[in-house]
N, CA, C and O of each residue as an XYZ file, in Angstrom:
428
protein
N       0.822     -1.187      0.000
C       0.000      0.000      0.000
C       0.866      1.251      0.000
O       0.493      2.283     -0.556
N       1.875      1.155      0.549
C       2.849      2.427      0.971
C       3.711      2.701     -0.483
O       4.380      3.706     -0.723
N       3.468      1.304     -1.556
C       4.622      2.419     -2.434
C       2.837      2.540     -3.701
O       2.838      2.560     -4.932
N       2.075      2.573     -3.120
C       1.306      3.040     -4.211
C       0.529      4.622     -3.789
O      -0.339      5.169     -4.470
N       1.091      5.130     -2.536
C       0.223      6.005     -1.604
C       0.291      7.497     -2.486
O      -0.742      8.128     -2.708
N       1.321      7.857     -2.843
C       2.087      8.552     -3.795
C       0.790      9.467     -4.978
O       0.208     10.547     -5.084
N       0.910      8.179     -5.633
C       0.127      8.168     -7.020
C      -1.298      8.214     -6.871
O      -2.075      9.101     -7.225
N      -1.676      6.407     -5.912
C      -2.822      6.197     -6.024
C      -3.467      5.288     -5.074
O      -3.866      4.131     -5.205
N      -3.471      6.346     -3.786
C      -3.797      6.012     -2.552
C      -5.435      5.003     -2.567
O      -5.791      3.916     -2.112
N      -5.931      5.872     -3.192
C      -7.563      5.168     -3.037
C      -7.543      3.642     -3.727
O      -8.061      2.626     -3.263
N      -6.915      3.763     -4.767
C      -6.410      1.985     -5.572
C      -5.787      1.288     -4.417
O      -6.148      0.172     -4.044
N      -4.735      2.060     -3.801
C      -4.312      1.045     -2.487
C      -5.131      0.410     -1.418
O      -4.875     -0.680     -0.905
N      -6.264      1.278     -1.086
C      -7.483      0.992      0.368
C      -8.075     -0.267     -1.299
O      -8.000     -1.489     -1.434
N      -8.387      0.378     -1.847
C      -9.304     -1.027     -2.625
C      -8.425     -2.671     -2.818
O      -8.822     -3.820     -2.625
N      -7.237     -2.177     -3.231
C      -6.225     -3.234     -3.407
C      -6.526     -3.952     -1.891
O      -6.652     -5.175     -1.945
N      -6.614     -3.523     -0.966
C      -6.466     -4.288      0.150
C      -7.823     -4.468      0.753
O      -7.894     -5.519      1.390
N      -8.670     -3.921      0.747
C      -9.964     -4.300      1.127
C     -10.905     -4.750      0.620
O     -11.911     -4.976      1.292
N     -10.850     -5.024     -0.784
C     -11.269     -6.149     -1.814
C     -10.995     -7.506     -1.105
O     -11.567     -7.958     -0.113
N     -10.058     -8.016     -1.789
C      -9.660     -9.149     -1.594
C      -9.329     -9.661     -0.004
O      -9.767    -10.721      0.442
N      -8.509     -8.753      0.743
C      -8.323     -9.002      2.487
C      -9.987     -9.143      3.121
O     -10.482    -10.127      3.671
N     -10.540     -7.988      2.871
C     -11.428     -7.715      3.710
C     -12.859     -8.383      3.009
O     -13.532     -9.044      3.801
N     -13.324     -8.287      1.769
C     -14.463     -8.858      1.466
C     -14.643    -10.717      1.479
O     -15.380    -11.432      2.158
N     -13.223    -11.186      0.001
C     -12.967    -12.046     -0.245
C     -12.487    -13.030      0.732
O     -13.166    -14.013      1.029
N     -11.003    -12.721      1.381
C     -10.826    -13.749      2.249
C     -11.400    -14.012      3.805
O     -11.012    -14.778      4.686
N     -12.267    -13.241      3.763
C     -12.914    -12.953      5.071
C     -14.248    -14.009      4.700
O     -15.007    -14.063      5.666
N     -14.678    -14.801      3.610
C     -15.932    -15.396      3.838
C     -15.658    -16.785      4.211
O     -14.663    -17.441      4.522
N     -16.791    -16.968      4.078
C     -16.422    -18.832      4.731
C     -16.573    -20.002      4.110
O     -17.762    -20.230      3.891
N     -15.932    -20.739      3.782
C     -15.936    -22.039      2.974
C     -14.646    -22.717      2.752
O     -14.427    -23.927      2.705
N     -13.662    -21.521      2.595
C     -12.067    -21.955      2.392
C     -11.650    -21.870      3.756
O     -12.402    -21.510      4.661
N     -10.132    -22.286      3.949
C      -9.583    -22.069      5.218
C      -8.527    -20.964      4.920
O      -9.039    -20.741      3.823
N      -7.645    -20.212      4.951
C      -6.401    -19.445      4.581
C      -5.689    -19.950      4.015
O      -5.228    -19.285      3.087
N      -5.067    -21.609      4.206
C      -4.471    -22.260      3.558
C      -4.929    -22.607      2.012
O      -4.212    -22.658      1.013
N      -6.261    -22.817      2.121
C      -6.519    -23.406      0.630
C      -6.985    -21.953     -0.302
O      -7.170    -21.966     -1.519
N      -7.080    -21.081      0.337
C      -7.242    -19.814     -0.093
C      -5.631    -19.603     -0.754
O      -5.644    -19.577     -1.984
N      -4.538    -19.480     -0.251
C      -3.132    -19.052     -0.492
C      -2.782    -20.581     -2.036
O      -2.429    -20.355     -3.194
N      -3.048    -21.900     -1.421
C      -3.579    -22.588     -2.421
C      -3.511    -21.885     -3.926
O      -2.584    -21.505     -4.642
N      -4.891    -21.902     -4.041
C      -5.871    -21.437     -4.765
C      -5.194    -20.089     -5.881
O      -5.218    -20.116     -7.111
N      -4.679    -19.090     -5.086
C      -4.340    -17.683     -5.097
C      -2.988    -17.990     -6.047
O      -2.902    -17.527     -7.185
N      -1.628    -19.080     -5.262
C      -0.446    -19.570     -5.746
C      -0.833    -19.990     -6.996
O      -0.282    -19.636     -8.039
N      -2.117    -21.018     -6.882
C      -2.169    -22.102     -8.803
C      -2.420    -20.292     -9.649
O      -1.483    -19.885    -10.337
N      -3.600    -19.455     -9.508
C      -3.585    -18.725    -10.345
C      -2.958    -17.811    -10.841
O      -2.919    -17.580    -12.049
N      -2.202    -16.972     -9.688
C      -1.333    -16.263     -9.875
C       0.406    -17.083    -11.225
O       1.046    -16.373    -12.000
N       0.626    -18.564    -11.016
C       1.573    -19.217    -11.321
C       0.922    -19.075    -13.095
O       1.513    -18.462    -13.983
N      -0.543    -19.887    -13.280
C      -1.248    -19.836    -14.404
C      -1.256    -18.693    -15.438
O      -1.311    -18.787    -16.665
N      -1.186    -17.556    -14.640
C      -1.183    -15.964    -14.958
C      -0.263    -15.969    -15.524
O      -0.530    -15.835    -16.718
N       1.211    -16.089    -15.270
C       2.042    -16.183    -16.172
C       3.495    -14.837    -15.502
O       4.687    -14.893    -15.201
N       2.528    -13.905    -15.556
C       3.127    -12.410    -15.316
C       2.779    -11.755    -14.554
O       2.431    -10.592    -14.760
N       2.776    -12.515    -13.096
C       2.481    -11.734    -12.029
C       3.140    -12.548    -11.040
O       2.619    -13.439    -10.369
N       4.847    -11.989    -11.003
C       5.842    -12.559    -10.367
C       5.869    -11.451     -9.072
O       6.122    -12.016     -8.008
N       5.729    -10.486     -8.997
C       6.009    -10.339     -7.835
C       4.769     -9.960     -6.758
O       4.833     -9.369     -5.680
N       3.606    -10.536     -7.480
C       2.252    -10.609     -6.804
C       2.699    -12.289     -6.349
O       2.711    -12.433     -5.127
N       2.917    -13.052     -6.833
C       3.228    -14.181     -6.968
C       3.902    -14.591     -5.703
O       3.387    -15.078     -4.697
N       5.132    -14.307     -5.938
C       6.465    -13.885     -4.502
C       5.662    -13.438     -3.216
O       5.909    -14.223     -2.301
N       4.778    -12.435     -2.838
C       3.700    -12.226     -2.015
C       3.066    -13.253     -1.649
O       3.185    -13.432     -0.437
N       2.251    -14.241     -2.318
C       1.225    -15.003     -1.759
C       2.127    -16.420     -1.723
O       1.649    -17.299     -1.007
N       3.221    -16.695     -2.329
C       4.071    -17.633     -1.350
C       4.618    -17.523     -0.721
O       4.957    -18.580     -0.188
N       5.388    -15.952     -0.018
C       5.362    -16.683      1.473
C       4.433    -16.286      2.342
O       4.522    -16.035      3.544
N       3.310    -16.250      1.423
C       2.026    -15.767      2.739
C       1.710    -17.509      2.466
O       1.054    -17.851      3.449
N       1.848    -18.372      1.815
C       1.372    -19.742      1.908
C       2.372    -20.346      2.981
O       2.082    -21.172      3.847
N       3.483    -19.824      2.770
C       4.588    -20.545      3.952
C       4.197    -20.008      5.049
O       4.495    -20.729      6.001
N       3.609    -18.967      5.376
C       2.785    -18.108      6.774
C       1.694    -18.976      7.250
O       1.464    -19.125      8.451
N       1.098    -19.485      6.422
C      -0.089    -20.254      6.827
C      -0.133    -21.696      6.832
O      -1.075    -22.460      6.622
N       0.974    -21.895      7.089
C       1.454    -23.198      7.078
C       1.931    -24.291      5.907
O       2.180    -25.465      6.180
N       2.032    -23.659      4.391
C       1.831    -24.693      3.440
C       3.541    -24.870      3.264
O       4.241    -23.924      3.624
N       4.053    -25.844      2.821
C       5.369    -26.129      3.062
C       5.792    -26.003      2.021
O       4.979    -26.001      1.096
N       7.589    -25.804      1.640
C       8.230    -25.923      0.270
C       7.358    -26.825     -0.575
O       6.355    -26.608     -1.256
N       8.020    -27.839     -0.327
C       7.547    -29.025     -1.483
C       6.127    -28.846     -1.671
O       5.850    -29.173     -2.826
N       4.952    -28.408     -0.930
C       3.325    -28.586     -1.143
C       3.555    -27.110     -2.147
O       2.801    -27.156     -3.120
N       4.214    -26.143     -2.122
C       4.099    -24.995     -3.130
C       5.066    -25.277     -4.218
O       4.784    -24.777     -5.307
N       6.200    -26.012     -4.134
C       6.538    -26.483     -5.502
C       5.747    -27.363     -6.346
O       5.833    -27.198     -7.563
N       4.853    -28.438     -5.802
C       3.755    -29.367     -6.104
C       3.149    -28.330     -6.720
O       3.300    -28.096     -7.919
N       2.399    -27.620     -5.911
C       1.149    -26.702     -6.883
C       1.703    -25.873     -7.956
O       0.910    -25.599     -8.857
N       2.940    -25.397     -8.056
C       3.741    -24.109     -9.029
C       3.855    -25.679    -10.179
O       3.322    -25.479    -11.270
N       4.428    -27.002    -10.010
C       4.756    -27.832    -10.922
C       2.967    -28.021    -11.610
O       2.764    -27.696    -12.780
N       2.236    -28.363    -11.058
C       1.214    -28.882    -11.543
C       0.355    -27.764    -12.807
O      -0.429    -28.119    -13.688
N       0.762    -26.603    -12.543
C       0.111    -25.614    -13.665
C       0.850    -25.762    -14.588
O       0.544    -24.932    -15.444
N       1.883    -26.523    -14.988
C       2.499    -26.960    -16.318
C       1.532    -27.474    -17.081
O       1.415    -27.172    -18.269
N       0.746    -28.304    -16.462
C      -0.028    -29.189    -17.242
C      -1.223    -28.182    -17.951
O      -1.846    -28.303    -19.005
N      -1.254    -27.038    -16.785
C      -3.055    -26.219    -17.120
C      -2.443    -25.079    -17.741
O      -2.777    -24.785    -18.889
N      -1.523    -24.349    -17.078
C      -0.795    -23.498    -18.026
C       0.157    -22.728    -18.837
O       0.305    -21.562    -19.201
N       1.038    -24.441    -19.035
C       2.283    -24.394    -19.806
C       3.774    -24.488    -19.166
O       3.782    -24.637    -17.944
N       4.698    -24.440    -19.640
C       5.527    -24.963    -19.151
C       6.778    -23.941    -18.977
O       7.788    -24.277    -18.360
N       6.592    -22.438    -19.682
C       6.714    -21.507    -19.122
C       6.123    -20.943    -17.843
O       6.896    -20.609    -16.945
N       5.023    -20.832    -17.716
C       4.202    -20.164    -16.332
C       4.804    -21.218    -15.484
O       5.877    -20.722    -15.140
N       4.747    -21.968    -15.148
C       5.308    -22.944    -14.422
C       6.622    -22.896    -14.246
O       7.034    -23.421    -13.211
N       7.552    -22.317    -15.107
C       8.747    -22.411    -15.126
C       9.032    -20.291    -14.237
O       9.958    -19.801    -13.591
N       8.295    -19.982    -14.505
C       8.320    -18.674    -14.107
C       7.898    -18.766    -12.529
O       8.345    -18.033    -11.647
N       7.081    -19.668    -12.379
C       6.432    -19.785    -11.329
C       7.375    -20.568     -9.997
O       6.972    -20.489     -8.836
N       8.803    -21.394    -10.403
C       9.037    -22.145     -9.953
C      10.557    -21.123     -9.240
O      11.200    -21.156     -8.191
N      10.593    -20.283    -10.531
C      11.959    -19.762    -10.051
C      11.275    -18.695     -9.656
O      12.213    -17.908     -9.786
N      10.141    -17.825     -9.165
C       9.770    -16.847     -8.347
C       9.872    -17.372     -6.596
O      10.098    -16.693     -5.594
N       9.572    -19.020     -6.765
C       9.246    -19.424     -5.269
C      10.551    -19.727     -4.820
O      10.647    -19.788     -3.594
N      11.988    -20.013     -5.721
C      13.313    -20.130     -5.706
C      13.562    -18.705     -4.903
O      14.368    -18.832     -3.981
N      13.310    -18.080     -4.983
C      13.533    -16.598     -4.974
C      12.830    -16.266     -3.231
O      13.373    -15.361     -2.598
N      12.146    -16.711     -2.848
C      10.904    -16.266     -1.937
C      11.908    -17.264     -1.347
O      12.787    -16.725     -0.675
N      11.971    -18.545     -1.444
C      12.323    -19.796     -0.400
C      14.104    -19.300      0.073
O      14.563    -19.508      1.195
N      14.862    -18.646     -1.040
C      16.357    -17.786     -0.151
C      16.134    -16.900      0.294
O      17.069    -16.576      1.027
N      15.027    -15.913      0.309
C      14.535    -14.853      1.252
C      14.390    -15.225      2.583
O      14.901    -14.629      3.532
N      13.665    -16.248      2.648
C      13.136    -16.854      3.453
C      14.237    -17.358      4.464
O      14.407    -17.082      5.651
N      14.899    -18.154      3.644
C      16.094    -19.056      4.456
C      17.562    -17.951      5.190
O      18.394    -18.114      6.083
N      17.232    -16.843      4.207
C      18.392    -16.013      4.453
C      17.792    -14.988      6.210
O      18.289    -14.648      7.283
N      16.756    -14.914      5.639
C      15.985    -13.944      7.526
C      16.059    -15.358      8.934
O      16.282    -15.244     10.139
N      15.822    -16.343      8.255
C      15.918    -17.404      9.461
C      17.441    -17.669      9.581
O      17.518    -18.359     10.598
N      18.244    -17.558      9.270
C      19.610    -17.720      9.423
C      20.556    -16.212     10.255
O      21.592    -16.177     10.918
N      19.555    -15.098      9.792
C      19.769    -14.068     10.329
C      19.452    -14.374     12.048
O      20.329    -14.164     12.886
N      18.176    -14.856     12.393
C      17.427    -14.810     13.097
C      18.220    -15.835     14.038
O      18.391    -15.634     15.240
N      18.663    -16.908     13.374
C      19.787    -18.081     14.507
C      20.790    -17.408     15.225
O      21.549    -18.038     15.962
């Protein structure tokens, strides 16, 4: 929200209260299968790597593990190609040394 405040503050309150506040706030999914869900399409999308990078490690936040988000980033090969998938695999490459590099900080 803070690097869009600038330009286009009111797109930012919607950016986040759309989807946070309407969408993942109803009931049927759990957070996990929501982040799920969010990972296959965003991966499918093709070109939305650093929306992408966001909702995996919000899947590692909610408990979903390496291998269960490499599983889902591998499986959109089949639905949408073997680029998106391949884009998709080295965005979570990217998120998973972020990741490993703050917990190593943190030891």
């Amino acid at each position: 929200m803070a690097a869009l405040a600038d330009i286009a503050p009111d797109f930012a309150t919607y950016l986040f209260e759309f989807p946070f506040g309407d969408i993942y706030s109803r009931p049927g999914l759990d957070t996990k299968a929501r982040e799920i869900a969010t990972i296959a399409a965003l991966t499918a999308m093709g070109n939305a790597a650093p929306q992408l990078k966001v909702h995996i490690e919000a899947g590692l936040n909610v408990g979903l593990s390496r291998d269960e988000i490499t599983e889902i980033i591998m499986q959109m090969a089949v639905y949408a190609g073997f680029p998106a998938a391949l884009n998709g695999l080295f965005a979570a490459k990217d998120v998973f040394a972020l990741v490993a590099e703050r917990e190593a900080a943190v030891a």
